[in-house]
Amino acid sequence: MKKITLLHFLFMIPLVMLTACGQTTTTTNATKQAATMENNSKPNNPYYSHTDQTKLNLTDAEWKKILPEAVYEVSRHADTERPFTGKYWNTDEKGTYYCAACGNTLFRSGAKFASSCGWPSFFEQENKKSVVYKTDNSLGMERIEALCGRCGGHLGHLFDDGPAPTGKRYCMNSIALDFEPDTKTN
């Protein structure tokens, strides 16, 4: 068995502190910019659509060409923005949340709740196909990774500590989401 020294322990403290909500928080340049960057992946992305449900199977190089760096790092490499920095973690505006990489409809604002984990949280997805799952055994623990059902992009993780009626908490990265407010009609 490997002996843990004081030096090892001191290096482990930041890692433990940065795994709040069960997500690893990395500090690449892309995620540092995520808090202030707009998710404007639409103009250069011919695959972005709120209506097309065709599964996307692009190469990593193709995604890199069409996505902003921060969206690319989270969506394609499962990077994670720092907690309490994303633009949607503490909002309650009514509307719809879409995948920032492909435009797939993911969540309605009525399913959003305040979880105080530092990331936007939802208790249910828009439909059965909007979010898909994969086992994530990183960080020495088993979690459920939540991926876009259309493009397979990393969104965040799914936990069993959410409110009724589902008991689920979809803990999402703001940078992986686009939001469009409901339009008011008279």
mmCIF file with all atom_site columns, C-alpha atoms in Angstrom:
data_model
loop_
_atom_site.group_PDB
_atom_site.id
_atom_site.type_symbol
_atom_site.label_atom_id
_atom_site.label_alt_id
_atom_site.label_comp_id
_atom_site.label_asym_id
_atom_site.label_entity_id
_atom_site.label_seq_id
_atom_site.pdbx_PDB_ins_code
_atom_site.Cartn_x
_atom_site.Cartn_y
_atom_site.Cartn_z
_atom_site.occupancy
_atom_site.B_iso_or_equiv
_atom_site.pdbx_formal_charge
_atom_site.auth_seq_id
_atom_site.auth_comp_id
_atom_site.auth_asym_id
_atom_site.auth_atom_id
_atom_site.pdbx_PDB_model_num
ATOM 1   C CA . MET A 1 1   ? 0.000   0.000  0.000   1.00 0.00 ? 1   MET A CA 1
ATOM 2   C CA . LYS A 1 2   ? 1.319   3.428  -0.970  1.00 0.00 ? 2   LYS A CA 1
ATOM 3   C CA . LYS A 1 3   ? 2.024   5.772  1.933   1.00 0.00 ? 3   LYS A CA 1
ATOM 4   C CA . ILE A 1 4   ? 0.437   9.226  1.675   1.00 0.00 ? 4   ILE A CA 1
ATOM 5   C CA . THR A 1 5   ? 2.852   11.963 2.642   1.00 0.00 ? 5   THR A CA 1
ATOM 6   C CA . LEU A 1 6   ? 1.983   15.487 3.727   1.00 0.00 ? 6   LEU A CA 1
ATOM 7   C CA . LEU A 1 7   ? 3.000   16.704 0.274   1.00 0.00 ? 7   LEU A CA 1
ATOM 8   C CA . HIS A 1 8   ? 0.583   14.245 -1.394  1.00 0.00 ? 8   HIS A CA 1
ATOM 9   C CA . PHE A 1 9   ? -2.149  15.353 0.995   1.00 0.00 ? 9   PHE A CA 1
ATOM 10  C CA . LEU A 1 10  ? -1.619  19.040 0.204   1.00 0.00 ? 10  LEU A CA 1
ATOM 11  C CA . PHE A 1 11  ? -1.921  18.342 -3.522  1.00 0.00 ? 11  PHE A CA 1
ATOM 12  C CA . MET A 1 12  ? -5.130  16.356 -2.952  1.00 0.00 ? 12  MET A CA 1
ATOM 13  C CA . ILE A 1 13  ? -6.980  19.179 -1.144  1.00 0.00 ? 13  ILE A CA 1
ATOM 14  C CA . PRO A 1 14  ? -7.616  21.284 -4.292  1.00 0.00 ? 14  PRO A CA 1
ATOM 15  C CA . LEU A 1 15  ? -8.794  18.175 -6.157  1.00 0.00 ? 15  LEU A CA 1
ATOM 16  C CA . VAL A 1 16  ? -11.279 17.336 -3.437  1.00 0.00 ? 16  VAL A CA 1
ATOM 17  C CA . MET A 1 17  ? -12.496 20.931 -3.294  1.00 0.00 ? 17  MET A CA 1
ATOM 18  C CA . LEU A 1 18  ? -12.982 21.028 -7.061  1.00 0.00 ? 18  LEU A CA 1
ATOM 19  C CA . THR A 1 19  ? -15.130 17.912 -7.287  1.00 0.00 ? 19  THR A CA 1
ATOM 20  C CA . ALA A 1 20  ? -18.260 19.482 -5.858  1.00 0.00 ? 20  ALA A CA 1
ATOM 21  C CA . CYS A 1 21  ? -21.427 18.059 -7.358  1.00 0.00 ? 21  CYS A CA 1
ATOM 22  C CA . GLY A 1 22  ? -19.428 15.003 -8.377  1.00 0.00 ? 22  GLY A CA 1
ATOM 23  C CA . GLN A 1 23  ? -17.858 16.804 -11.336 1.00 0.00 ? 23  GLN A CA 1
ATOM 24  C CA . THR A 1 24  ? -14.218 17.508 -11.929 1.00 0.00 ? 24  THR A CA 1
ATOM 25  C CA . THR A 1 25  ? -13.474 21.138 -12.502 1.00 0.00 ? 25  THR A CA 1
ATOM 26  C CA . THR A 1 26  ? -10.534 21.828 -14.723 1.00 0.00 ? 26  THR A CA 1
ATOM 27  C CA . THR A 1 27  ? -9.009  25.213 -15.256 1.00 0.00 ? 27  THR A CA 1
ATOM 28  C CA . THR A 1 28  ? -8.060  25.215 -18.910 1.00 0.00 ? 28  THR A CA 1
ATOM 29  C CA . ASN A 1 29  ? -8.107  28.540 -20.723 1.00 0.00 ? 29  ASN A CA 1
ATOM 30  C CA . ALA A 1 30  ? -11.364 27.455 -22.347 1.00 0.00 ? 30  ALA A CA 1
ATOM 31  C CA . THR A 1 31  ? -13.206 26.980 -19.063 1.00 0.00 ? 31  THR A CA 1
ATOM 32  C CA . LYS A 1 32  ? -11.765 30.156 -17.565 1.00 0.00 ? 32  LYS A CA 1
ATOM 33  C CA . GLN A 1 33  ? -13.400 32.030 -20.440 1.00 0.00 ? 33  GLN A CA 1
ATOM 34  C CA . ALA A 1 34  ? -16.674 30.134 -20.127 1.00 0.00 ? 34  ALA A CA 1
ATOM 35  C CA . ALA A 1 35  ? -18.171 32.401 -17.476 1.00 0.00 ? 35  ALA A CA 1
ATOM 36  C CA . THR A 1 36  ? -18.034 35.464 -19.707 1.00 0.00 ? 36  THR A CA 1
ATOM 37  C CA . MET A 1 37  ? -18.315 33.933 -23.162 1.00 0.00 ? 37  MET A CA 1
ATOM 38  C CA . GLU A 1 38  ? -21.601 33.794 -25.009 1.00 0.00 ? 38  GLU A CA 1
ATOM 39  C CA . ASN A 1 39  ? -22.530 30.364 -26.385 1.00 0.00 ? 39  ASN A CA 1
ATOM 40  C CA . ASN A 1 40  ? -22.626 31.714 -29.895 1.00 0.00 ? 40  ASN A CA 1
ATOM 41  C CA . SER A 1 41  ? -21.912 28.458 -31.721 1.00 0.00 ? 41  SER A CA 1
ATOM 42  C CA . LYS A 1 42  ? -24.761 28.921 -34.211 1.00 0.00 ? 42  LYS A CA 1
ATOM 43  C CA . PRO A 1 43  ? -23.326 31.189 -36.961 1.00 0.00 ? 43  PRO A CA 1
ATOM 44  C CA . ASN A 1 44  ? -20.478 28.858 -37.978 1.00 0.00 ? 44  ASN A CA 1
ATOM 45  C CA . ASN A 1 45  ? -22.292 25.614 -37.232 1.00 0.00 ? 45  ASN A CA 1
ATOM 46  C CA . PRO A 1 46  ? -24.279 24.159 -40.149 1.00 0.00 ? 46  PRO A CA 1
ATOM 47  C CA . TYR A 1 47  ? -25.468 21.300 -37.889 1.00 0.00 ? 47  TYR A CA 1
ATOM 48  C CA . TYR A 1 48  ? -27.145 23.572 -35.309 1.00 0.00 ? 48  TYR A CA 1
ATOM 49  C CA . SER A 1 49  ? -30.916 23.031 -35.461 1.00 0.00 ? 49  SER A CA 1
ATOM 50  C CA . HIS A 1 50  ? -33.854 23.024 -33.069 1.00 0.00 ? 50  HIS A CA 1
ATOM 51  C CA . THR A 1 51  ? -35.907 20.844 -35.427 1.00 0.00 ? 51  THR A CA 1
ATOM 52  C CA . ASP A 1 52  ? -33.520 18.375 -37.105 1.00 0.00 ? 52  ASP A CA 1
ATOM 53  C CA . GLN A 1 53  ? -33.316 15.210 -35.016 1.00 0.00 ? 53  GLN A CA 1
ATOM 54  C CA . THR A 1 54  ? -30.804 13.419 -37.266 1.00 0.00 ? 54  THR A CA 1
ATOM 55  C CA . LYS A 1 55  ? -28.026 11.847 -35.185 1.00 0.00 ? 55  LYS A CA 1
ATOM 56  C CA . LEU A 1 56  ? -24.697 13.570 -35.763 1.00 0.00 ? 56  LEU A CA 1
ATOM 57  C CA . ASN A 1 57  ? -21.465 11.652 -36.192 1.00 0.00 ? 57  ASN A CA 1
ATOM 58  C CA . LEU A 1 58  ? -18.786 14.269 -36.789 1.00 0.00 ? 58  LEU A CA 1
ATOM 59  C CA . THR A 1 59  ? -15.086 13.801 -36.227 1.00 0.00 ? 59  THR A CA 1
ATOM 60  C CA . ASP A 1 60  ? -13.324 15.616 -33.423 1.00 0.00 ? 60  ASP A CA 1
ATOM 61  C CA . ALA A 1 61  ? -11.579 17.783 -36.018 1.00 0.00 ? 61  ALA A CA 1
ATOM 62  C CA . GLU A 1 62  ? -14.939 18.768 -37.552 1.00 0.00 ? 62  GLU A CA 1
ATOM 63  C CA . TRP A 1 63  ? -16.328 19.745 -34.128 1.00 0.00 ? 63  TRP A CA 1
ATOM 64  C CA . LYS A 1 64  ? -13.191 21.763 -33.377 1.00 0.00 ? 64  LYS A CA 1
ATOM 65  C CA . LYS A 1 65  ? -13.709 23.813 -36.564 1.00 0.00 ? 65  LYS A CA 1
ATOM 66  C CA . ILE A 1 66  ? -17.314 24.785 -35.816 1.00 0.00 ? 66  ILE A CA 1
ATOM 67  C CA . LEU A 1 67  ? -17.532 25.180 -32.027 1.00 0.00 ? 67  LEU A CA 1
ATOM 68  C CA . PRO A 1 68  ? -16.137 27.977 -29.862 1.00 0.00 ? 68  PRO A CA 1
ATOM 69  C CA . GLU A 1 69  ? -13.187 26.711 -27.812 1.00 0.00 ? 69  GLU A CA 1
ATOM 70  C CA . ALA A 1 70  ? -15.006 26.587 -24.459 1.00 0.00 ? 70  ALA A CA 1
ATOM 71  C CA . VAL A 1 71  ? -18.045 24.783 -25.899 1.00 0.00 ? 71  VAL A CA 1
ATOM 72  C CA . TYR A 1 72  ? -15.737 22.376 -27.723 1.00 0.00 ? 72  TYR A CA 1
ATOM 73  C CA . GLU A 1 73  ? -13.734 21.502 -24.576 1.00 0.00 ? 73  GLU A CA 1
ATOM 74  C CA . VAL A 1 74  ? -16.842 20.785 -22.506 1.00 0.00 ? 74  VAL A CA 1
ATOM 75  C CA . SER A 1 75  ? -18.931 19.140 -25.206 1.00 0.00 ? 75  SER A CA 1
ATOM 76  C CA . ARG A 1 76  ? -16.291 17.036 -26.908 1.00 0.00 ? 76  ARG A CA 1
ATOM 77  C CA . HIS A 1 77  ? -13.728 16.465 -24.108 1.00 0.00 ? 77  HIS A CA 1
ATOM 78  C CA . ALA A 1 78  ? -15.980 16.423 -21.007 1.00 0.00 ? 78  ALA A CA 1
ATOM 79  C CA . ASP A 1 79  ? -14.316 19.475 -19.504 1.00 0.00 ? 79  ASP A CA 1
ATOM 80  C CA . THR A 1 80  ? -16.290 21.175 -16.727 1.00 0.00 ? 80  THR A CA 1
ATOM 81  C CA . GLU A 1 81  ? -16.784 24.829 -15.966 1.00 0.00 ? 81  GLU A CA 1
ATOM 82  C CA . ARG A 1 82  ? -16.086 26.028 -12.444 1.00 0.00 ? 82  ARG A CA 1
ATOM 83  C CA . PRO A 1 83  ? -19.126 26.033 -10.140 1.00 0.00 ? 83  PRO A CA 1
ATOM 84  C CA . PHE A 1 84  ? -21.050 29.297 -9.727  1.00 0.00 ? 84  PHE A CA 1
ATOM 85  C CA . THR A 1 85  ? -19.521 30.782 -12.901 1.00 0.00 ? 85  THR A CA 1
ATOM 86  C CA . GLY A 1 86  ? -21.890 29.646 -15.658 1.00 0.00 ? 86  GLY A CA 1
ATOM 87  C CA . LYS A 1 87  ? -24.551 32.052 -16.832 1.00 0.00 ? 87  LYS A CA 1
ATOM 88  C CA . TYR A 1 88  ? -27.490 29.688 -16.176 1.00 0.00 ? 88  TYR A CA 1
ATOM 89  C CA . TRP A 1 89  ? -26.709 28.256 -12.728 1.00 0.00 ? 89  TRP A CA 1
ATOM 90  C CA . ASN A 1 90  ? -28.857 30.805 -10.893 1.00 0.00 ? 90  ASN A CA 1
ATOM 91  C CA . THR A 1 91  ? -31.500 31.931 -13.391 1.00 0.00 ? 91  THR A CA 1
ATOM 92  C CA . ASP A 1 92  ? -35.238 31.412 -13.379 1.00 0.00 ? 92  ASP A CA 1
ATOM 93  C CA . GLU A 1 93  ? -36.288 32.908 -16.715 1.00 0.00 ? 93  GLU A CA 1
ATOM 94  C CA . LYS A 1 94  ? -38.955 30.914 -18.568 1.00 0.00 ? 94  LYS A CA 1
ATOM 95  C CA . GLY A 1 95  ? -37.902 29.247 -21.804 1.00 0.00 ? 95  GLY A CA 1
ATOM 96  C CA . THR A 1 96  ? -36.112 26.298 -23.371 1.00 0.00 ? 96  THR A CA 1
ATOM 97  C CA . TYR A 1 97  ? -32.556 24.988 -22.998 1.00 0.00 ? 97  TYR A CA 1
ATOM 98  C CA . TYR A 1 98  ? -30.818 23.541 -26.060 1.00 0.00 ? 98  TYR A CA 1
ATOM 99  C CA . CYS A 1 99  ? -27.521 21.767 -26.690 1.00 0.00 ? 99  CYS A CA 1
ATOM 100 C CA . ALA A 1 100 ? -24.931 24.469 -27.450 1.00 0.00 ? 100 ALA A CA 1
ATOM 101 C CA . ALA A 1 101 ? -23.162 22.139 -29.892 1.00 0.00 ? 101 ALA A CA 1
ATOM 102 C CA . CYS A 1 102 ? -26.097 21.035 -32.065 1.00 0.00 ? 102 CYS A CA 1
ATOM 103 C CA . GLY A 1 103 ? -29.304 22.842 -31.000 1.00 0.00 ? 103 GLY A CA 1
ATOM 104 C CA . ASN A 1 104 ? -31.102 19.736 -29.736 1.00 0.00 ? 104 ASN A CA 1
ATOM 105 C CA . THR A 1 105 ? -33.939 20.518 -27.290 1.00 0.00 ? 105 THR A CA 1
ATOM 106 C CA . LEU A 1 106 ? -32.840 19.336 -23.819 1.00 0.00 ? 106 LEU A CA 1
ATOM 107 C CA . PHE A 1 107 ? -34.850 20.933 -20.984 1.00 0.00 ? 107 PHE A CA 1
ATOM 108 C CA . ARG A 1 108 ? -37.746 23.302 -20.293 1.00 0.00 ? 108 ARG A CA 1
ATOM 109 C CA . SER A 1 109 ? -37.322 25.940 -17.612 1.00 0.00 ? 109 SER A CA 1
ATOM 110 C CA . GLY A 1 110 ? -40.219 24.416 -15.650 1.00 0.00 ? 110 GLY A CA 1
ATOM 111 C CA . ALA A 1 111 ? -37.954 21.459 -14.830 1.00 0.00 ? 111 ALA A CA 1
ATOM 112 C CA . LYS A 1 112 ? -35.147 23.710 -13.542 1.00 0.00 ? 112 LYS A CA 1
ATOM 113 C CA . PHE A 1 113 ? -34.632 24.038 -9.799  1.00 0.00 ? 113 PHE A CA 1
ATOM 114 C CA . ALA A 1 114 ? -32.206 25.668 -7.376  1.00 0.00 ? 114 ALA A CA 1
ATOM 115 C CA . SER A 1 115 ? -29.863 22.942 -6.170  1.00 0.00 ? 115 SER A CA 1
ATOM 116 C CA . SER A 1 116 ? -27.108 25.237 -4.839  1.00 0.00 ? 116 SER A CA 1
ATOM 117 C CA . CYS A 1 117 ? -24.421 23.011 -6.378  1.00 0.00 ? 117 CYS A CA 1
ATOM 118 C CA . GLY A 1 118 ? -23.164 25.812 -8.653  1.00 0.00 ? 118 GLY A CA 1
ATOM 119 C CA . TRP A 1 119 ? -24.399 24.373 -11.946 1.00 0.00 ? 119 TRP A CA 1
ATOM 120 C CA . PRO A 1 120 ? -27.840 24.557 -13.561 1.00 0.00 ? 120 PRO A CA 1
ATOM 121 C CA . SER A 1 121 ? -29.984 21.663 -12.328 1.00 0.00 ? 121 SER A CA 1
ATOM 122 C CA . PHE A 1 122 ? -33.087 20.085 -13.817 1.00 0.00 ? 122 PHE A CA 1
ATOM 123 C CA . PHE A 1 123 ? -35.321 17.267 -12.552 1.00 0.00 ? 123 PHE A CA 1
ATOM 124 C CA . GLU A 1 124 ? -36.368 15.955 -15.981 1.00 0.00 ? 124 GLU A CA 1
ATOM 125 C CA . GLN A 1 125 ? -35.314 16.132 -19.603 1.00 0.00 ? 125 GLN A CA 1
ATOM 126 C CA . GLU A 1 126 ? -37.533 17.398 -22.413 1.00 0.00 ? 126 GLU A CA 1
ATOM 127 C CA . ASN A 1 127 ? -38.197 13.940 -23.871 1.00 0.00 ? 127 ASN A CA 1
ATOM 128 C CA . LYS A 1 128 ? -36.848 10.375 -23.623 1.00 0.00 ? 128 LYS A CA 1
ATOM 129 C CA . LYS A 1 129 ? -34.373 10.897 -26.463 1.00 0.00 ? 129 LYS A CA 1
ATOM 130 C CA . SER A 1 130 ? -33.072 14.377 -25.665 1.00 0.00 ? 130 SER A CA 1
ATOM 131 C CA . VAL A 1 131 ? -30.467 13.181 -23.140 1.00 0.00 ? 131 VAL A CA 1
ATOM 132 C CA . VAL A 1 132 ? -28.687 9.817  -23.153 1.00 0.00 ? 132 VAL A CA 1
ATOM 133 C CA . TYR A 1 133 ? -26.393 8.300  -20.548 1.00 0.00 ? 133 TYR A CA 1
ATOM 134 C CA . LYS A 1 134 ? -23.035 6.645  -20.146 1.00 0.00 ? 134 LYS A CA 1
ATOM 135 C CA . THR A 1 135 ? -21.286 5.202  -17.098 1.00 0.00 ? 135 THR A CA 1
ATOM 136 C CA . ASP A 1 136 ? -18.435 7.442  -15.972 1.00 0.00 ? 136 ASP A CA 1
ATOM 137 C CA . ASN A 1 137 ? -15.837 5.795  -13.716 1.00 0.00 ? 137 ASN A CA 1
ATOM 138 C CA . SER A 1 138 ? -13.437 8.734  -13.598 1.00 0.00 ? 138 SER A CA 1
ATOM 139 C CA . LEU A 1 139 ? -12.225 10.178 -10.293 1.00 0.00 ? 139 LEU A CA 1
ATOM 140 C CA . GLY A 1 140 ? -12.406 6.763  -8.629  1.00 0.00 ? 140 GLY A CA 1
ATOM 141 C CA . MET A 1 141 ? -16.205 6.845  -8.409  1.00 0.00 ? 141 MET A CA 1
ATOM 142 C CA . GLU A 1 142 ? -19.094 5.654  -10.521 1.00 0.00 ? 142 GLU A CA 1
ATOM 143 C CA . ARG A 1 143 ? -21.321 8.377  -11.946 1.00 0.00 ? 143 ARG A CA 1
ATOM 144 C CA . ILE A 1 144 ? -23.777 8.698  -14.784 1.00 0.00 ? 144 ILE A CA 1
ATOM 145 C CA . GLU A 1 145 ? -22.635 11.043 -17.533 1.00 0.00 ? 145 GLU A CA 1
ATOM 146 C CA . ALA A 1 146 ? -25.409 12.938 -19.342 1.00 0.00 ? 146 ALA A CA 1
ATOM 147 C CA . LEU A 1 147 ? -24.889 13.391 -23.095 1.00 0.00 ? 147 LEU A CA 1
ATOM 148 C CA . CYS A 1 148 ? -26.866 15.132 -25.810 1.00 0.00 ? 148 CYS A CA 1
ATOM 149 C CA . GLY A 1 149 ? -29.114 12.590 -27.508 1.00 0.00 ? 149 GLY A CA 1
ATOM 150 C CA . ARG A 1 150 ? -28.407 14.053 -30.942 1.00 0.00 ? 150 ARG A CA 1
ATOM 151 C CA . CYS A 1 151 ? -24.665 14.813 -31.017 1.00 0.00 ? 151 CYS A CA 1
ATOM 152 C CA . GLY A 1 152 ? -23.356 12.854 -28.024 1.00 0.00 ? 152 GLY A CA 1
ATOM 153 C CA . GLY A 1 153 ? -21.834 15.984 -26.494 1.00 0.00 ? 153 GLY A CA 1
ATOM 154 C CA . HIS A 1 154 ? -21.034 16.018 -22.771 1.00 0.00 ? 154 HIS A CA 1
ATOM 155 C CA . LEU A 1 155 ? -23.576 18.041 -20.803 1.00 0.00 ? 155 LEU A CA 1
ATOM 156 C CA . GLY A 1 156 ? -22.849 17.074 -17.190 1.00 0.00 ? 156 GLY A CA 1
ATOM 157 C CA . HIS A 1 157 ? -23.959 14.276 -14.851 1.00 0.00 ? 157 HIS A CA 1
ATOM 158 C CA . LEU A 1 158 ? -27.173 12.738 -13.531 1.00 0.00 ? 158 LEU A CA 1
ATOM 159 C CA . PHE A 1 159 ? -27.670 12.167 -9.799  1.00 0.00 ? 159 PHE A CA 1
ATOM 160 C CA . ASP A 1 160 ? -30.434 10.605 -7.691  1.00 0.00 ? 160 ASP A CA 1
ATOM 161 C CA . ASP A 1 161 ? -30.796 13.498 -5.248  1.00 0.00 ? 161 ASP A CA 1
ATOM 162 C CA . GLY A 1 162 ? -33.258 15.729 -7.069  1.00 0.00 ? 162 GLY A CA 1
ATOM 163 C CA . PRO A 1 163 ? -36.787 16.828 -6.143  1.00 0.00 ? 163 PRO A CA 1
ATOM 164 C CA . ALA A 1 164 ? -40.096 15.110 -6.836  1.00 0.00 ? 164 ALA A CA 1
ATOM 165 C CA . PRO A 1 165 ? -41.572 13.933 -9.054  1.00 0.00 ? 165 PRO A CA 1
ATOM 166 C CA . THR A 1 166 ? -38.462 12.256 -10.543 1.00 0.00 ? 166 THR A CA 1
ATOM 167 C CA . GLY A 1 167 ? -35.909 12.405 -7.718  1.00 0.00 ? 167 GLY A CA 1
ATOM 168 C CA . LYS A 1 168 ? -33.294 13.139 -10.406 1.00 0.00 ? 168 LYS A CA 1
ATOM 169 C CA . ARG A 1 169 ? -30.825 16.013 -10.664 1.00 0.00 ? 169 ARG A CA 1
ATOM 170 C CA . TYR A 1 170 ? -29.393 16.716 -14.093 1.00 0.00 ? 170 TYR A CA 1
ATOM 171 C CA . CYS A 1 171 ? -26.314 18.745 -13.092 1.00 0.00 ? 171 CYS A CA 1
ATOM 172 C CA . MET A 1 172 ? -25.385 20.549 -16.326 1.00 0.00 ? 172 MET A CA 1
ATOM 173 C CA . ASN A 1 173 ? -22.626 22.846 -17.536 1.00 0.00 ? 173 ASN A CA 1
ATOM 174 C CA . SER A 1 174 ? -24.016 26.259 -18.563 1.00 0.00 ? 174 SER A CA 1
ATOM 175 C CA . ILE A 1 175 ? -21.491 26.421 -21.419 1.00 0.00 ? 175 ILE A CA 1
ATOM 176 C CA . ALA A 1 176 ? -23.024 23.223 -22.874 1.00 0.00 ? 176 ALA A CA 1
ATOM 177 C CA . LEU A 1 177 ? -26.446 24.896 -23.023 1.00 0.00 ? 177 LEU A CA 1
ATOM 178 C CA . ASP A 1 178 ? -28.097 27.576 -25.128 1.00 0.00 ? 178 ASP A CA 1
ATOM 179 C CA . PHE A 1 179 ? -31.222 29.235 -23.773 1.00 0.00 ? 179 PHE A CA 1
ATOM 180 C CA . GLU A 1 180 ? -34.104 30.869 -25.595 1.00 0.00 ? 180 GLU A CA 1
ATOM 181 C CA . PRO A 1 181 ? -36.710 32.687 -23.525 1.00 0.00 ? 181 PRO A CA 1
ATOM 182 C CA . ASP A 1 182 ? -40.381 32.079 -24.132 1.00 0.00 ? 182 ASP A CA 1
ATOM 183 C CA . THR A 1 183 ? -41.880 34.708 -26.403 1.00 0.00 ? 183 THR A CA 1
ATOM 184 C CA . LYS A 1 184 ? -44.755 36.676 -24.964 1.00 0.00 ? 184 LYS A CA 1
ATOM 185 C CA . THR A 1 185 ? -47.903 36.810 -27.049 1.00 0.00 ? 185 THR A CA 1
ATOM 186 C CA . ASN A 1 186 ? -50.843 39.106 -26.392 1.00 0.00 ? 186 ASN A CA 1
#
